[in-house]
Amino acid sequence: MRHYLPLTFLMLTLAATLSLAGAADSSNAKPPAHASPRELETWKALQQPIALTMEEMPLSEVLREISRRSGINLFLDSFGLEEVGLTPRTPVTIEVKGIKSKSVLNLLLEPMDLAYVMRDEVVVITSRTRSLGKPYVASYPVADLAVPVPLAGPVPADETASAANTPAIDFESLIDLIQSTVDPDSWETVGGNGSIQPHAASQSLVIRQTSKTHQRIEDLFTELRRQQDFQISLEMHFLENVPEDFWEQIGLDLDLDKQKTARPQPQNNGPLEGIILTDKEVALLLNEAQNNARTNLIQAPQVTLLNAQTAGVTNYTAGGKQHPLQHPCYIQPVISADRREVRLNLRISNPESSAAAMWTCVNTVPDRQTILIEIAQQKTKIPVTVKAADTGELVYKYTSVEQTRSFLLIRPKIIVQEEEEKVLFSGPQK
């Protein structure tokens, strides 16, 4: 079995993390983890609405009026004003009604390249650069976030040399993601002061940034790692050389079901199609296949994958030995946004045909339900026992050819590691 380890499926979560780019906006700021009672009161006051109308008034006067109406202690940093070429007497105009105090501050300060920050139990008005704090260097281990994974389909185009030529770790994609989503204007590539350098020996990123930007980078990494908490366990069975009369014995009419009857159908049926079976039907099917001398029932090794990871299922173990599957497959499960379904990207190959003999199907299966997929139809010789004319001994002779079919049973199970850990460490349930 071959596995392709995850890279930046990070990019699949880009939409979820783009909001971090706006974290430089003071309105998205949060109270410190160990905020004092006075600071907590100030943060609550920032959420309260006020109305304000002032025209061509000095900045210091406008801030004094905001402080009076909101009850927030505001301090004007003269060094921050000098940094952006302003003074307390710089005239400003603002007219707002019924919006939060923090929004009023943002509307007032942003056009002047100013921002506010909580410091020493007061709200300090300063330049945006100074509000971010002094830059410092920190190292982030990122091997778990930057290992390549195929993004263009369930398997790489070159299956015979899958991972040999891919880098062990892809820093570039992760760096691009950070610089495009976390304070994009703060990096040296666009004239800012922040920098990122990969350190291959420790599989880390060495980042020089302000404390606020470091926090946003940590938030981004936390979100990306949270995506890795989702895993999928795949239980797979192969049924080979299934005769046509097999299905009658368990009361299942495949051809009728494929005509879209009342039976639930998987979405996005590909060329191989498939039908969803009930647990009772699965149990009957496996029991009948195990007791049918003409059908081969093969249980593939259980596969546990990260979301969008690909595995190649090419062999199985029987009698302590490895045996090749008649129809090896590559499978890529993708969890739906609501975590209720799994989209299975599946490719089935036929080693007896040319290398191009590959079938592809895409089916969406509800979590913990089983899909039955037909993967091949073939003609099978039926042996019978006859007496040899010259010796009278019983010998096997192929007298007829029967049409048989091969199927694949797949049951996906979504695993959320956080939930598993809660069950594991919560102790006995009362």
Coordinates of C-alpha atoms in Angstrom, one line a residue, residues 135-347:
P135 CA 9.8 43.2 15.9
Y136 CA 11.5 40.1 17.4
V137 CA 12.6 36.7 16.0
A138 CA 10.8 33.4 16.7
S139 CA 11.1 29.9 15.3
Y140 CA 8.2 27.8 14.3
P141 CA 8.4 24.0 13.6
V142 CA 6.3 23.4 10.5
A143 CA 7.1 20.0 9.2
D144 CA 3.5 18.8 9.8
L145 CA 2.2 21.7 7.7
A146 CA 4.5 21.6 4.7
V147 CA 4.8 18.0 3.5
P148 CA 3.7 17.7 -0.1
V149 CA 0.3 16.2 -1.0
P150 CA -1.2 15.9 -4.6
L151 CA -3.9 18.6 -5.1
A152 CA -4.9 18.0 -8.8
G153 CA -6.5 14.6 -8.3
P154 CA -6.5 11.3 -6.4
V155 CA -3.1 10.2 -7.6
P156 CA -0.1 11.9 -9.2
A157 CA 0.1 11.8 -13.0
D158 CA 3.3 9.7 -12.7
E159 CA 2.2 6.8 -10.5
T160 CA 5.3 4.8 -10.9
A161 CA 7.5 7.5 -9.5
S162 CA 5.1 9.1 -7.0
A163 CA 7.0 10.6 -4.2
A164 CA 10.7 10.0 -5.1
N165 CA 11.1 13.3 -6.9
T166 CA 9.0 15.5 -4.6
P167 CA 10.6 17.6 -1.9
A168 CA 10.5 16.3 1.7
I169 CA 9.2 19.6 2.8
D170 CA 7.8 22.5 0.8
F171 CA 8.5 25.8 2.6
E172 CA 7.7 28.0 -0.3
S173 CA 3.9 27.3 -0.4
L174 CA 3.6 27.8 3.3
I175 CA 5.6 31.0 3.2
D176 CA 3.4 32.3 0.4
L177 CA 0.3 31.5 2.4
I178 CA 1.6 33.4 5.5
Q179 CA 2.7 36.5 3.6
S180 CA -0.5 36.7 1.6
T181 CA -2.9 36.3 4.5
V182 CA -1.2 37.7 7.6
D183 CA -0.5 41.4 7.5
P184 CA 0.4 41.4 3.8
D185 CA 1.9 44.9 3.9
S186 CA 4.3 44.1 6.7
W187 CA 6.8 41.8 4.9
E188 CA 10.1 42.9 3.4
T189 CA 9.1 41.6 0.0
V190 CA 6.7 44.6 -0.3
G191 CA 8.8 47.1 1.6
G192 CA 7.9 46.1 5.2
N193 CA 10.2 45.0 8.1
G194 CA 9.0 41.4 8.5
S195 CA 11.0 38.5 7.2
I196 CA 10.7 34.7 6.9
Q197 CA 13.6 32.3 6.4
P198 CA 13.3 28.5 6.2
H199 CA 15.7 26.4 8.3
A200 CA 15.8 23.0 6.6
A201 CA 17.8 21.2 9.3
S202 CA 15.1 21.8 12.0
Q203 CA 12.2 21.9 9.5
S204 CA 11.2 25.3 10.9
L205 CA 10.5 28.8 9.7
V206 CA 12.4 31.6 11.4
I207 CA 10.2 34.7 11.4
R208 CA 11.0 38.3 12.4
Q209 CA 7.8 40.2 13.1
T210 CA 6.0 42.3 15.7
S211 CA 4.2 40.6 18.6
K212 CA 0.8 41.1 17.1
T213 CA 1.8 39.6 13.8
H214 CA 3.4 36.7 15.5
Q215 CA 0.1 36.1 17.3
R216 CA -1.7 36.1 14.0
I217 CA 0.8 33.7 12.5
E218 CA 0.2 31.4 15.5
D219 CA -3.6 31.7 14.9
L220 CA -3.1 30.7 11.3
F221 CA -1.0 27.7 12.2
T222 CA -3.6 26.7 14.8
E223 CA -6.4 26.8 12.2
L224 CA -4.3 24.8 9.7
R225 CA -3.5 22.2 12.3
R226 CA -7.1 22.0 13.3
Q227 CA -7.9 20.9 9.8
Q228 CA -5.6 18.0 10.3
D229 CA -7.7 16.8 13.2
F230 CA -10.1 15.4 10.6
Q231 CA -9.2 11.9 9.5
I232 CA -11.1 9.3 7.6
S233 CA -11.0 5.5 8.2
L234 CA -11.8 3.4 5.2
E235 CA -13.0 -0.2 5.5
M236 CA -12.8 -1.9 2.1
H237 CA -13.8 -5.3 0.8
F238 CA -13.3 -6.7 -2.7
L239 CA -15.7 -9.2 -4.2
E240 CA -14.3 -11.0 -7.2
N241 CA -15.9 -13.4 -9.6
V242 CA -19.5 -12.8 -8.4
P243 CA -22.0 -14.9 -10.4
E244 CA -25.2 -13.4 -11.6
D245 CA -27.4 -15.6 -9.4
F246 CA -25.5 -14.5 -6.3
W247 CA -27.7 -11.4 -5.7
E248 CA -31.0 -13.3 -5.8
Q249 CA -29.9 -15.2 -2.7
I250 CA -29.7 -12.0 -0.7
G251 CA -32.7 -10.3 -2.3
L252 CA -30.7 -7.5 -3.9
D253 CA -31.4 -6.5 -7.5
L254 CA -28.5 -4.3 -8.6
D255 CA -29.8 -3.4 -12.0
L256 CA -33.1 -2.3 -10.6
D257 CA -31.4 -0.2 -7.9
K258 CA -29.2 1.5 -10.5
Q259 CA -32.3 2.7 -12.2
K260 CA -32.7 5.2 -9.4
T261 CA -35.5 3.6 -7.4
A262 CA -36.4 4.6 -3.9
R263 CA -33.0 3.4 -2.6
P264 CA -30.7 6.3 -1.6
Q265 CA -28.2 6.9 -4.4
P266 CA -24.7 8.4 -4.0
Q267 CA -24.2 11.8 -5.6
N268 CA -21.9 12.5 -8.6
N269 CA -22.0 8.9 -9.9
G270 CA -19.1 8.3 -12.3
P271 CA -18.7 5.6 -14.9
L272 CA -18.4 2.9 -12.2
E273 CA -21.6 4.1 -10.5
G274 CA -22.5 2.7 -7.1
I275 CA -25.4 2.1 -4.6
I276 CA -25.7 2.7 -0.9
L277 CA -26.4 -0.4 1.1
T278 CA -28.0 -0.7 4.5
D279 CA -26.0 -2.3 7.4
K280 CA -28.3 -5.4 7.2
E281 CA -27.6 -5.7 3.4
V282 CA -23.8 -5.4 4.0
A283 CA -23.9 -8.2 6.7
L284 CA -25.9 -10.5 4.4
L285 CA -23.7 -9.7 1.4
L286 CA -20.4 -10.5 3.3
N287 CA -21.9 -13.6 4.9
E288 CA -23.1 -15.0 1.5
A289 CA -19.8 -14.1 -0.2
Q290 CA -17.8 -15.9 2.5
N291 CA -19.9 -19.0 2.1
N292 CA -20.0 -19.0 -1.7
A293 CA -17.2 -21.3 -3.2
R294 CA -17.2 -19.4 -6.5
T295 CA -16.7 -15.9 -5.1
N296 CA -13.5 -14.5 -3.7
L297 CA -14.1 -12.2 -0.7
I298 CA -11.0 -10.1 0.1
Q299 CA -10.7 -7.7 3.0
A300 CA -8.2 -5.0 2.2
P301 CA -6.1 -3.5 5.0
Q302 CA -8.1 -0.7 6.9
V303 CA -6.8 2.7 5.7
T304 CA -6.8 5.8 7.9
L305 CA -6.0 9.0 6.0
L306 CA -6.0 12.7 6.6
N307 CA -8.6 14.8 4.8
A308 CA -7.8 14.8 1.0
Q309 CA -4.9 12.4 1.4
T310 CA -4.4 9.6 -1.2
A311 CA -3.6 6.0 -0.6
G312 CA -2.9 3.2 -3.1
V313 CA -4.4 -0.1 -2.2
T314 CA -2.5 -2.7 -4.2
N315 CA -2.3 -5.8 -2.1
Y316 CA -3.8 -7.8 0.8
T317 CA -2.5 -10.2 3.4
A318 CA -3.6 -13.9 3.5
G319 CA -1.9 -16.8 5.2
G320 CA 0.9 -14.5 6.4
K321 CA 1.8 -13.5 2.9
Q322 CA 1.2 -10.5 0.6
H323 CA -0.9 -11.0 -2.5
P324 CA -1.6 -8.5 -5.3
L325 CA -5.1 -7.4 -5.8
Q326 CA -6.7 -8.3 -9.1
H327 CA -7.9 -4.7 -9.4
P328 CA -5.6 -2.3 -7.4
C329 CA -7.0 1.1 -6.7
Y330 CA -6.1 4.6 -5.6
I331 CA -8.5 6.4 -3.3
Q332 CA -8.8 10.0 -2.1
P333 CA -11.5 10.8 0.5
V334 CA -12.6 14.4 1.0
I335 CA -14.8 15.4 3.9
S336 CA -17.7 17.7 3.2
A337 CA -17.9 21.1 5.0
D338 CA -20.7 19.8 7.3
R339 CA -18.7 16.6 8.1
R340 CA -21.7 14.5 7.2
E341 CA -20.5 13.1 3.9
V342 CA -17.3 11.9 2.2
R343 CA -16.5 12.4 -1.5
L344 CA -14.5 9.4 -2.7
N345 CA -12.3 10.0 -5.7
L346 CA -11.5 6.5 -6.9
R347 CA -9.3 5.1 -9.6

